[in-house]
Coordinates of C-alpha atoms and ligand atoms in Angstrom, one line a residue:
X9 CA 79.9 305.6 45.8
X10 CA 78.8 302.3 47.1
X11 CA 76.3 300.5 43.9
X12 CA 73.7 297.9 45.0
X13 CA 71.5 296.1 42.6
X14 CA 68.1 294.3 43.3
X15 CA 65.3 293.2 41.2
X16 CA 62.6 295.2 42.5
X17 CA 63.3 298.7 44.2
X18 CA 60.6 300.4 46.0
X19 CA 60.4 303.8 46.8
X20 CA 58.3 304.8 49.8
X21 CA 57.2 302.8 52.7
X22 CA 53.6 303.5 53.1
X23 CA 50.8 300.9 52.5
X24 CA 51.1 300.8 48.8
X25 CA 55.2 300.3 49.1
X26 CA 55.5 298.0 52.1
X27 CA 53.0 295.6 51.1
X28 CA 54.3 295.2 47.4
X29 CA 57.6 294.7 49.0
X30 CA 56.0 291.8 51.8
X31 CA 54.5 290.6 48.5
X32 CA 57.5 290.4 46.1
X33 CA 59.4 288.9 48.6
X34 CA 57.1 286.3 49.2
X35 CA 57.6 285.8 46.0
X36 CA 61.0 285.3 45.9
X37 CA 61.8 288.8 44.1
X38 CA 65.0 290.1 45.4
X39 CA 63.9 293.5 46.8
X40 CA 64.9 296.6 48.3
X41 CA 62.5 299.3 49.8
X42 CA 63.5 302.7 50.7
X43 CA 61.8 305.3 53.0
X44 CA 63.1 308.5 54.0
X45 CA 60.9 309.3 57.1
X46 CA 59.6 306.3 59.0
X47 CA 57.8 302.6 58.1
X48 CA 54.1 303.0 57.6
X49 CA 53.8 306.2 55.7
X50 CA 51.1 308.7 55.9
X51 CA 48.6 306.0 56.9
X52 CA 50.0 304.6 60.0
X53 CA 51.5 307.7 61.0
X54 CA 50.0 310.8 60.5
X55 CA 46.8 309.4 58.8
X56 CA 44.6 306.6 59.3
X57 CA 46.0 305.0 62.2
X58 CA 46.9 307.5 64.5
X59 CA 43.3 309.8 63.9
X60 CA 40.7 306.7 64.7
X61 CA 42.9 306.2 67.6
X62 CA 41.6 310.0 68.4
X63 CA 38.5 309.8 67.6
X64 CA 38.2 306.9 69.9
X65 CA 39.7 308.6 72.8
X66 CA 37.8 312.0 72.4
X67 CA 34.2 309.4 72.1
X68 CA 35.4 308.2 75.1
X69 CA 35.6 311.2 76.9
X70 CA 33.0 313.0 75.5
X71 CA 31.0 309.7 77.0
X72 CA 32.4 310.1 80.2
X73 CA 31.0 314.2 80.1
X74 CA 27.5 313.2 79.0
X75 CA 27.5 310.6 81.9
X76 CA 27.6 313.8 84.4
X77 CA 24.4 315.3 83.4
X78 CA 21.2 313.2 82.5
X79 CA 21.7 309.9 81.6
X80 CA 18.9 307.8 80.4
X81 CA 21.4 304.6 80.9
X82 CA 21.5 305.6 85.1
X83 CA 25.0 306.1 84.9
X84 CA 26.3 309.4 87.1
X85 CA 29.5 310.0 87.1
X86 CA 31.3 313.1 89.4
X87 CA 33.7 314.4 86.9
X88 CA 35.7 313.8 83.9
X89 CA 39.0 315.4 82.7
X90 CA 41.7 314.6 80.2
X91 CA 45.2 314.6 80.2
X92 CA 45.8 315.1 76.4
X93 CA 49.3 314.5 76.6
X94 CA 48.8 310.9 77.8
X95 CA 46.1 310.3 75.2
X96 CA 48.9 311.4 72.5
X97 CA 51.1 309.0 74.3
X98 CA 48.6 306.3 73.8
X99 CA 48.2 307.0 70.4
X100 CA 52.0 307.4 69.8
X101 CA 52.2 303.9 71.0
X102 CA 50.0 302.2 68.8
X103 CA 51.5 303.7 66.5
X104 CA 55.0 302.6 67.1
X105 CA 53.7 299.0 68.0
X106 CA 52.5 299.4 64.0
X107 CA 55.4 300.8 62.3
X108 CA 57.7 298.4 64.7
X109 CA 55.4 295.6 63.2
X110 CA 56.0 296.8 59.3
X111 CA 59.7 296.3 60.5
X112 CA 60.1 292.8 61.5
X113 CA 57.5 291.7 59.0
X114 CA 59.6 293.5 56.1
X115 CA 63.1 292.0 57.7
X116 CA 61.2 288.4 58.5
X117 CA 60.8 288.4 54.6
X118 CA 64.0 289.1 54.0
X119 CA 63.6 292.6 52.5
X120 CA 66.4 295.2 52.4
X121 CA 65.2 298.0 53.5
X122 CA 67.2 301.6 53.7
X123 CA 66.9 304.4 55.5
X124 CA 67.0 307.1 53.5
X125 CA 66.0 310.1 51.2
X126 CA 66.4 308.6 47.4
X127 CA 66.7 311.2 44.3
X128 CA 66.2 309.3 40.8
X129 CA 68.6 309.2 38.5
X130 CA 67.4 307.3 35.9
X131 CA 64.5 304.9 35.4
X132 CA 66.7 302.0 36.8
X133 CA 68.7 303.9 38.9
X134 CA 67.8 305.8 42.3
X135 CA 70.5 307.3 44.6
X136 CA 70.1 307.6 48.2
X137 CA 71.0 310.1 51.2
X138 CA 70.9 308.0 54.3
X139 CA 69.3 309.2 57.0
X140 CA 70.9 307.2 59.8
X141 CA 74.4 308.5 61.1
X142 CA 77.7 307.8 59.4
X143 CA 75.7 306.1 56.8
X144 CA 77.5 306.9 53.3
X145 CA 75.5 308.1 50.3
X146 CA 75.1 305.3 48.0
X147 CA 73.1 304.1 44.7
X148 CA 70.5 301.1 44.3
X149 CA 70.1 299.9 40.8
X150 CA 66.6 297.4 40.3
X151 CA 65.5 296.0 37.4
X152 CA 62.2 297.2 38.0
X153 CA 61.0 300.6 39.6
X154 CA 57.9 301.0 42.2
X155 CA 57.1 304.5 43.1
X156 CA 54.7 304.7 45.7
X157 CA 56.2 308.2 47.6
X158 CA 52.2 309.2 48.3
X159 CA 50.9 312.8 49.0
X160 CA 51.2 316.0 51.1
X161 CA 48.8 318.1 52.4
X162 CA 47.7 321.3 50.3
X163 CA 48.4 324.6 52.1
X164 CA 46.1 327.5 51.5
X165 CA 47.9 330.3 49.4
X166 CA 48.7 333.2 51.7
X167 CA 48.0 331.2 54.9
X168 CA 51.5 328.9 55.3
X169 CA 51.1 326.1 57.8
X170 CA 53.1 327.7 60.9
X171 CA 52.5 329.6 64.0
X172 CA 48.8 328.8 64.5
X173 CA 48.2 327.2 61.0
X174 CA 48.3 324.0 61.6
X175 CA 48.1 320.9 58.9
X176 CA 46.3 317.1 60.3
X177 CA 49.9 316.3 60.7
X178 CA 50.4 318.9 63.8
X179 CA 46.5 318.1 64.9
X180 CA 47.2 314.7 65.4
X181 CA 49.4 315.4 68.5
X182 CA 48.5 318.3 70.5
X183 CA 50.3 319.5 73.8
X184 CA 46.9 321.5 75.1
X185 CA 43.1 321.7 73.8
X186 CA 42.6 325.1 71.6
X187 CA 40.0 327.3 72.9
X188 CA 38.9 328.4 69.7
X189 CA 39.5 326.1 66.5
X190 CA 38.7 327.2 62.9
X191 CA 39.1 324.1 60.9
X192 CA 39.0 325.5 57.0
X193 CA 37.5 322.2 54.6
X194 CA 34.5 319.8 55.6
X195 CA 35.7 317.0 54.0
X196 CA 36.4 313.8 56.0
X197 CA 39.4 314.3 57.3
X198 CA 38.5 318.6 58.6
X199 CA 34.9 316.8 60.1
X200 CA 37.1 314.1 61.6
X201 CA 39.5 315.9 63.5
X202 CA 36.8 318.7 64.2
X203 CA 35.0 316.7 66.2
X204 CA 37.7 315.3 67.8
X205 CA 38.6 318.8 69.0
X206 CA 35.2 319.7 69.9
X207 CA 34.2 316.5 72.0
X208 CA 37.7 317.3 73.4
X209 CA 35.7 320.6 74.4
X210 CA 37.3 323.4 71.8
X211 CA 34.8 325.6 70.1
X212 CA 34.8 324.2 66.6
X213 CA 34.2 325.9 63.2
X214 CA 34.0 324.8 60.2
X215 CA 34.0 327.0 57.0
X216 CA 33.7 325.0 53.6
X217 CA 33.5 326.8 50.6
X218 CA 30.7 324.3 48.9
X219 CA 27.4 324.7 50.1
X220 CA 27.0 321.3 51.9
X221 CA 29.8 318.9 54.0
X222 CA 31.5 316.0 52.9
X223 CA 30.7 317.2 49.4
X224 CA 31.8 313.9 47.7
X225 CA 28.8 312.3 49.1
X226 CA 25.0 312.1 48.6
X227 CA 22.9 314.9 50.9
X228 CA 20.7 312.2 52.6
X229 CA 23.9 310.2 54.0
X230 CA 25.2 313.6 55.1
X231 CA 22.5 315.1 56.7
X232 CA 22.7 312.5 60.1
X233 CA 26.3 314.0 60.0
X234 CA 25.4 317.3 60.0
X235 CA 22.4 317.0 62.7
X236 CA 24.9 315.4 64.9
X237 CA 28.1 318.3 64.5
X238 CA 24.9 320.6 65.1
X239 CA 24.1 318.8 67.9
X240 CA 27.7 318.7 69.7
X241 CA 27.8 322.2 69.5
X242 CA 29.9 322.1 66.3
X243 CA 29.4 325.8 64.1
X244 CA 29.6 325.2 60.7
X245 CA 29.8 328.1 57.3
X246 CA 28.8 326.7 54.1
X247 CA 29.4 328.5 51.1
X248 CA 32.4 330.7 52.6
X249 CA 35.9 331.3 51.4
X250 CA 38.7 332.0 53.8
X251 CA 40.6 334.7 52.5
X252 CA 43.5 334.8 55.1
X253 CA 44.4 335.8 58.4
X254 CA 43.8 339.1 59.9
X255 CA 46.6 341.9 60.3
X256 CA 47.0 340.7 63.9
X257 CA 47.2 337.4 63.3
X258 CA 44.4 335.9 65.5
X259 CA 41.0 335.5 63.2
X260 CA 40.5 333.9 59.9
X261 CA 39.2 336.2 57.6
X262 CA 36.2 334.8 55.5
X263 CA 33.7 335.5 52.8
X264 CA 30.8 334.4 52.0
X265 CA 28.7 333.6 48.7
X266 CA 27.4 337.2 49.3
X267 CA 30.2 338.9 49.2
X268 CA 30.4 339.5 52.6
X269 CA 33.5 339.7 55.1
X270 CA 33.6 338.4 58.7
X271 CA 36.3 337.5 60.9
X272 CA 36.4 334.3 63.0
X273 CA 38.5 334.2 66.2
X274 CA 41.2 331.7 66.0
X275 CA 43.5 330.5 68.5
X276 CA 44.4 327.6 65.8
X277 CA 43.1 327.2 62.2
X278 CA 43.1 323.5 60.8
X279 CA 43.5 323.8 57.0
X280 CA 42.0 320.5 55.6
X281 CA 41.5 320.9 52.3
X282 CA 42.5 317.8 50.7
X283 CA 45.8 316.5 49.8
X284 CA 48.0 316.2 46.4
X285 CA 50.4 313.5 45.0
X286 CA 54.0 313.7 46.2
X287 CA 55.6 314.7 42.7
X288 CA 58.6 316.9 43.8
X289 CA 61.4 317.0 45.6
X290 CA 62.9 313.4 44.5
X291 CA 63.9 313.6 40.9
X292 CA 60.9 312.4 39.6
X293 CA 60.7 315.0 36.6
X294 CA 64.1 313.1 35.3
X295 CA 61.9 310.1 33.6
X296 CA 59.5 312.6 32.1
X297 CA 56.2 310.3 32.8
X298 CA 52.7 310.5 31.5
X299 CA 51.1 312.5 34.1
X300 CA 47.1 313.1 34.9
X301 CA 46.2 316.2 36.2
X302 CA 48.7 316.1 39.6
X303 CA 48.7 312.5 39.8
X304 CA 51.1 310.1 37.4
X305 CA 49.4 308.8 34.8
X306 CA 49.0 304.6 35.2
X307 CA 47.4 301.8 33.4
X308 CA 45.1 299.4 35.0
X309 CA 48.4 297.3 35.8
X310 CA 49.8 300.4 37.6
X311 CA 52.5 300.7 34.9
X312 CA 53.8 304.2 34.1
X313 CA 54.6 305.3 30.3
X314 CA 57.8 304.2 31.1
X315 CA 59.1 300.3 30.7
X316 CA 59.4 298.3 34.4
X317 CA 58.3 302.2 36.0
X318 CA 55.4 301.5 38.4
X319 CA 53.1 303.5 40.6
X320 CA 50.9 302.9 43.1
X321 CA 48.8 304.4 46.0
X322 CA 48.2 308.2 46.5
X323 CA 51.1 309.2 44.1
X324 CA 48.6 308.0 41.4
X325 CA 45.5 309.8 42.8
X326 CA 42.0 309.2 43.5
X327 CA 41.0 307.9 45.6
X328 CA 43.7 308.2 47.6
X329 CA 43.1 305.6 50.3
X330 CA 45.2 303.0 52.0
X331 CA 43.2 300.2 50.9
X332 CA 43.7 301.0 47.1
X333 CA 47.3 301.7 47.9
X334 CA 48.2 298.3 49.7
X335 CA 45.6 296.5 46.6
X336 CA 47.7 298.4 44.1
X337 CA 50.9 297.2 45.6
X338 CA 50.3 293.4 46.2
X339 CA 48.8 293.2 42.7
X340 CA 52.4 294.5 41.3
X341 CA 54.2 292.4 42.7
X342 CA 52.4 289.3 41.5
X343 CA 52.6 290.8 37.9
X344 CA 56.3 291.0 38.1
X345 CA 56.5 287.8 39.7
X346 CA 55.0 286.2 36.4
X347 CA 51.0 286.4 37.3
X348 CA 47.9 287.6 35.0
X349 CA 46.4 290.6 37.5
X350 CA 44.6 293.4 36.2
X351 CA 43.4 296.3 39.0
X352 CA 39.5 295.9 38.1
X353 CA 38.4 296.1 41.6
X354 CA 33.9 296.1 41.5
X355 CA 34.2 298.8 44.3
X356 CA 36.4 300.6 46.6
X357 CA 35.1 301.6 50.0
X358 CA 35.4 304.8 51.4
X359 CA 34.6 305.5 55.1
X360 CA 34.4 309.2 57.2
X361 CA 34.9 308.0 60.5
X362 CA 32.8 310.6 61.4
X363 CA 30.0 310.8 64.1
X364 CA 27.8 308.9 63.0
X365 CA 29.8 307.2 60.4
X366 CA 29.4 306.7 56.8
X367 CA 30.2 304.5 54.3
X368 CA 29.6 303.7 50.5
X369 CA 30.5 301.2 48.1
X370 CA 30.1 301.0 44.7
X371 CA 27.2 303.2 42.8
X372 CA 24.6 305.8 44.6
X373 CA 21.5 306.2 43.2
X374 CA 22.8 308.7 41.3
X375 CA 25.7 307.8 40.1
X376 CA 23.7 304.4 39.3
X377 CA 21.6 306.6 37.1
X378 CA 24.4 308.6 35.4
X379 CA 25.6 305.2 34.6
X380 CA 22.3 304.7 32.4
X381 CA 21.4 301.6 34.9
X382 CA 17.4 301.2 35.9
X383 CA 17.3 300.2 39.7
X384 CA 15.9 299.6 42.5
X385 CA 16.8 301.5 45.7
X386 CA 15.8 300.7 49.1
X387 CA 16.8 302.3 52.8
X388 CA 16.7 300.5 56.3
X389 CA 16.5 302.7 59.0
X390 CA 18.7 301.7 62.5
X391 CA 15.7 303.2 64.1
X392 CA 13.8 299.6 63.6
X393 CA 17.1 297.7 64.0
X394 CA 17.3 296.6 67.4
X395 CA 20.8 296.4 68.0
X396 CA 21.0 299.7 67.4
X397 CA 18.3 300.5 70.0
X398 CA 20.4 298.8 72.3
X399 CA 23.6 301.4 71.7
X400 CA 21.5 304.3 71.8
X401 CA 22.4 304.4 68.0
X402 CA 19.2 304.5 65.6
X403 CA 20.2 307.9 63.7
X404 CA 21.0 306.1 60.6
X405 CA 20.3 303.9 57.7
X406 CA 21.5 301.2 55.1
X407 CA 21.0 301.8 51.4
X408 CA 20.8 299.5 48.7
X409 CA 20.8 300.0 45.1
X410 CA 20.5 297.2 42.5
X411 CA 19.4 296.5 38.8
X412 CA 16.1 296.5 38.1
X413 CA 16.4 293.7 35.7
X414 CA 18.5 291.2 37.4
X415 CA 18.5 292.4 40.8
X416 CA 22.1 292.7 40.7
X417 CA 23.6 295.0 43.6
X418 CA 25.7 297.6 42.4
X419 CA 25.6 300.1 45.3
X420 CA 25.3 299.7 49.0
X421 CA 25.9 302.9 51.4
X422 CA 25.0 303.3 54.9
X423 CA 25.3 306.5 57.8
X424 CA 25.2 305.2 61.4
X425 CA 27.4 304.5 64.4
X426 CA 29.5 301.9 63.8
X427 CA 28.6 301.4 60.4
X428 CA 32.9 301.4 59.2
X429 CA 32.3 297.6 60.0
X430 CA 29.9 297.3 57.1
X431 CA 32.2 298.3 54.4
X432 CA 33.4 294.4 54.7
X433 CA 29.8 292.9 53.4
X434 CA 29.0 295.6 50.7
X435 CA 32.6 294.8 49.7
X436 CA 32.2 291.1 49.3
X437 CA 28.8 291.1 47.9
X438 CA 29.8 294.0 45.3
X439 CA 33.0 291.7 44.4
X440 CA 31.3 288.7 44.3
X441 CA 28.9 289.7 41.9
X442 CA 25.7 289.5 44.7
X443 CA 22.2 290.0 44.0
X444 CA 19.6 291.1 46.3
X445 CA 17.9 287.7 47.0
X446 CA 21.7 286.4 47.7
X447 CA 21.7 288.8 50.6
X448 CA 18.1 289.1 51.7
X449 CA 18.8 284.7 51.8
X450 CA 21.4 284.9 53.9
X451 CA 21.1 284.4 58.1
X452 CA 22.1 287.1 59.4
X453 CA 23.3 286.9 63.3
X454 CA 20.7 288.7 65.5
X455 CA 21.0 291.1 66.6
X456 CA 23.4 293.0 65.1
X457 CA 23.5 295.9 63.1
X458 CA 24.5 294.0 60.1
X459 CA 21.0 292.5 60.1
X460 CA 19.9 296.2 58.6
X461 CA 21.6 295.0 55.4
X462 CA 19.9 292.2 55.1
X463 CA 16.4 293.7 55.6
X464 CA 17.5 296.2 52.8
X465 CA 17.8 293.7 50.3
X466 CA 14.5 292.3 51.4
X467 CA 12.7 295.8 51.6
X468 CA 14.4 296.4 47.9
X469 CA 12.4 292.6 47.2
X470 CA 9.3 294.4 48.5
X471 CA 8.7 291.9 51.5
X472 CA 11.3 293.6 54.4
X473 CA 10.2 291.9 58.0
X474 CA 10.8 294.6 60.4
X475 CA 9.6 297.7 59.1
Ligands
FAD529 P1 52.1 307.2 52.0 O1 51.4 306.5 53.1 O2 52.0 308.7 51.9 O3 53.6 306.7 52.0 C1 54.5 307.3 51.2 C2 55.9 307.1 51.9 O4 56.9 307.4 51.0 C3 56.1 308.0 53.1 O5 56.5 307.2 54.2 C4 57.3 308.9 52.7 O6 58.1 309.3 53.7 C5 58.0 308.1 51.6 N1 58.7 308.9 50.6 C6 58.3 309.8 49.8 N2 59.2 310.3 49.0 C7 60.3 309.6 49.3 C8 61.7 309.6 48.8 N3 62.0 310.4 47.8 N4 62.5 308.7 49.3 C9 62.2 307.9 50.3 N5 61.0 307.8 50.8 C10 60.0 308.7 50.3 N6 43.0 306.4 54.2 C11 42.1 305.4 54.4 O7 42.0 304.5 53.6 N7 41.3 305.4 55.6 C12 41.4 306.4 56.5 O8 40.7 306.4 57.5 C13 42.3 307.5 56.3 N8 42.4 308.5 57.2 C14 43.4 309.5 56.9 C15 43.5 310.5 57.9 C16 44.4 311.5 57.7 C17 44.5 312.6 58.7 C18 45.2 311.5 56.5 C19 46.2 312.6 56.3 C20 45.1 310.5 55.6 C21 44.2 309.4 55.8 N9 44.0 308.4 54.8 C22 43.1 307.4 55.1 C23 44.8 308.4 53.6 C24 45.9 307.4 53.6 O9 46.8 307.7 54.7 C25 46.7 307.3 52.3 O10 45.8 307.1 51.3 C26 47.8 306.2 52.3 O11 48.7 306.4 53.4 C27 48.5 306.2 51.0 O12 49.5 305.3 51.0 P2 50.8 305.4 50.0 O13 51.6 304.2 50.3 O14 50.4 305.7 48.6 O15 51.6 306.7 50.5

């Protein structure tokens, strides 16, 4: 068998994986990256990438429906109608124009990248089944060892993905519109997708066994979301466990806090119920590493328990978001390049791309209280923002939430249309150490919806302008 040697060798090329290997060889660190399925991993292409592409198209038609009846803009249009198999084209295309990208930016940097299954042997030593024809099987050797392999999706027990259980993976590119859809989870990605379907015009339901949505966030960013799904006709079951499928095959059997048993017609079922680090099927047990619940265990370097063993990204669990994956892998390659970093980050956005969006940075009230801090909280609604009025977008607010003593901003969430956007100034003030008169002192274009931040800050100050 062919035996290569490098000094880094990567393992997965998702966003954690191809940006430390973009990284190291900036650097000048010999590397090698290898990815069994295609450049971009999970993200750009059956995750991030190719649902906001979705969601955009479904908005867009849903638009296009809503301009048929009354519209309060004077806009009539005759008729609207999609051709989902050219929308999954569309988004197929992005897609490729990303993972093509990943490509020629790994190759412009000179990385060696191999196509191919690998299986570790040791914690130096990785073999690898090509997956590109008469390719021979051969083994890499590094000096240092970045897992970042990522995560599946969680089946429910009883209820394989097949037939008409389908995983985000198979929702991501339909051939037809379902007429019925029973999407089991109302986390981000089940509420994502869900309204995808339904503005695509499928009857949606949602069962989630918790008794609100989006249970990892605060009720009072949620509730916009969950006026809105009511609004598009979107059914939703709180407090309800899906039990299975029925003997026929066709409904989702559910129960509910109660006790009670219904059945909910199904031409497809969406199970979204959250996703676990990818720790089988490649040899990983051979190195015996520190684990954390599912997730390997990693210091705030992203070292394993093992010497030169790294892990990044979803592999090394919550929160398992691209952002934190492509952080975690730039940071490792600087260390082995010789560099002080530590992986301290002051906050980690998370977005639902829902309708209307949210987004949160840093502490909620609550957790800002768990924490044993004293601050100050203030919201900004888009209802006074008049950027907003002017894209029919004032469901919504910005929330602030700082130190009483030093006015130091710790938390900053927000619900709205377009809000995604935001994520970029609560980062930077959160990182930069910010307090509130640093933002309510700041011009702020007008009019924009970014000015509702601002006027946060000043309504936290006690002397907000526009409410
Ligand atoms: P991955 O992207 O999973 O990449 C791992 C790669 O390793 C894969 O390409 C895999 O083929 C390869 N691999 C695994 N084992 C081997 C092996 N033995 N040999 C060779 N190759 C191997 N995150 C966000 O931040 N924002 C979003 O809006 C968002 N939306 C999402 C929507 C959906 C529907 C889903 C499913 C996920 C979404 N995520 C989102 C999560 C995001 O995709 C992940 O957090 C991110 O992709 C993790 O990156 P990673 O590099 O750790 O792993």
């Amino acid at each position: 068998m062919e035996i290569q040697h490098t000094t880094l060798l990567i393992i997965g090329g998702g966003p954690g994986g191809y940006v430390a290997a973009i990284r190291a060889a900036q650097l000048g660190i010999a590397t090698t990256l290898v990815e069994g399925d295609t450049l971009g991993g999970t993200c750009l292409n059956i995750g991030c990438i190719p649902s906001k592409a979705l969601i955009h198209a479904a908005e867009a038609y849903h638009q296009a429906h809503h301009f048929m009846g009354d519209s309060t803009l004077g806009i009539q249009v005759q008729s609207a109608s999609i051709d989902v198999t050219k929308t999954v084209l569309w988004k197929d295309g992005i897609v490729a124009r990303l993972t093509g990208g990943v490509g020629a930016l790994l190759k412009k940097h000179g990385v060696k990248v191999i196509k191919g299954w690998a299986q570790i042997v040791d914690g130096k030593t990785v073999d690898v089944t090509p997956n590109v024809p008469d390719a021979q099987p051969l083994r890499i050797q590094g000096e240092h060892l970045l897992l970042a392999t990522g995560s599946v999706e969680l089946g429910l027990p009883g209820m394989p993905f097949g037939g008409r259980v389908i995983s985000s993976t198979q929702a991501l590119s339909p051939t037809s519109v379902p007429k019925k859809l029973v999407v089991v989870g109302g986390g981000y990605i089940g509420l994502e997708l869900g309204t995808v379907y339904r503005k695509l015009g499928a009857d949606v339901t949602v069962v989630e066994a918790q008794d609100r949505l989006l249970p990892l966030y605060d009720e009072e960013l949620v509730k916009p979301v969950a006026t809105s799904l009511r609004k598009l006709g979107l059914q939703v079951q709180l407090g309800c466990k899906v039990q299975g499928m029925n003997a026929a095959g066709d409904a989702v059997r559910v129960i509910d806090s109660a006790g009670r048993e219904s059945e909910l017609a199904a031409d497809q079922v969406l199970v979204a119920i959250g996703r676990v680090p990818r720790t089988h099927g490649w040899g990983l047990e051979q190195l015996m590493l520190t684990m954390q619940g599912r997730a390997l265990k990693v210091d705030d370097q992203c070292r394993t328990s093992m010497r030169n063993v790294w892990a990044i990204g979803d592999l090394t669990g919550e929160p398992m978001l691209a952002h934190r994956a492509m952080a975690q892998g730039e940071m490792v390659a600087e260390i082995i390049s010789g560099k002080r970093r530590h992986f301290a980050p002051a906050a980690i956005a998370a977005v639902c791309f829902t309708d209307p969006e949210v987004v949160v940075a840093g502490l909620s009230p609550a957790e800002a209280a768990k924490a044993g801090l004293d601050c100050i909280t203030a919201n900004f609604p888009f209802a006074a923002n008049g950027r907003a009025m002017t894209l029919e977008a004032t469901d919504g607010f910005v929330r602030v939430v700082a130190r009483r003593d030093n006015h130091r901003i710790v938390g900053w969430q927000a619900v709205g249309a377009g809000v995604s956007e935001l994520s970029t100034a609560f980062s930077h003030s959160l990182e930069m150490g910010a307090c509130l008169e640093d933002v309510a002192g700041t011009i702020h274009a007008h009019p924009t919806l970014g000015e509702a931040v601002q006027e946060a800050a000043l309504r936290a100050l006690g002397h907000a302008l526009h409410i």
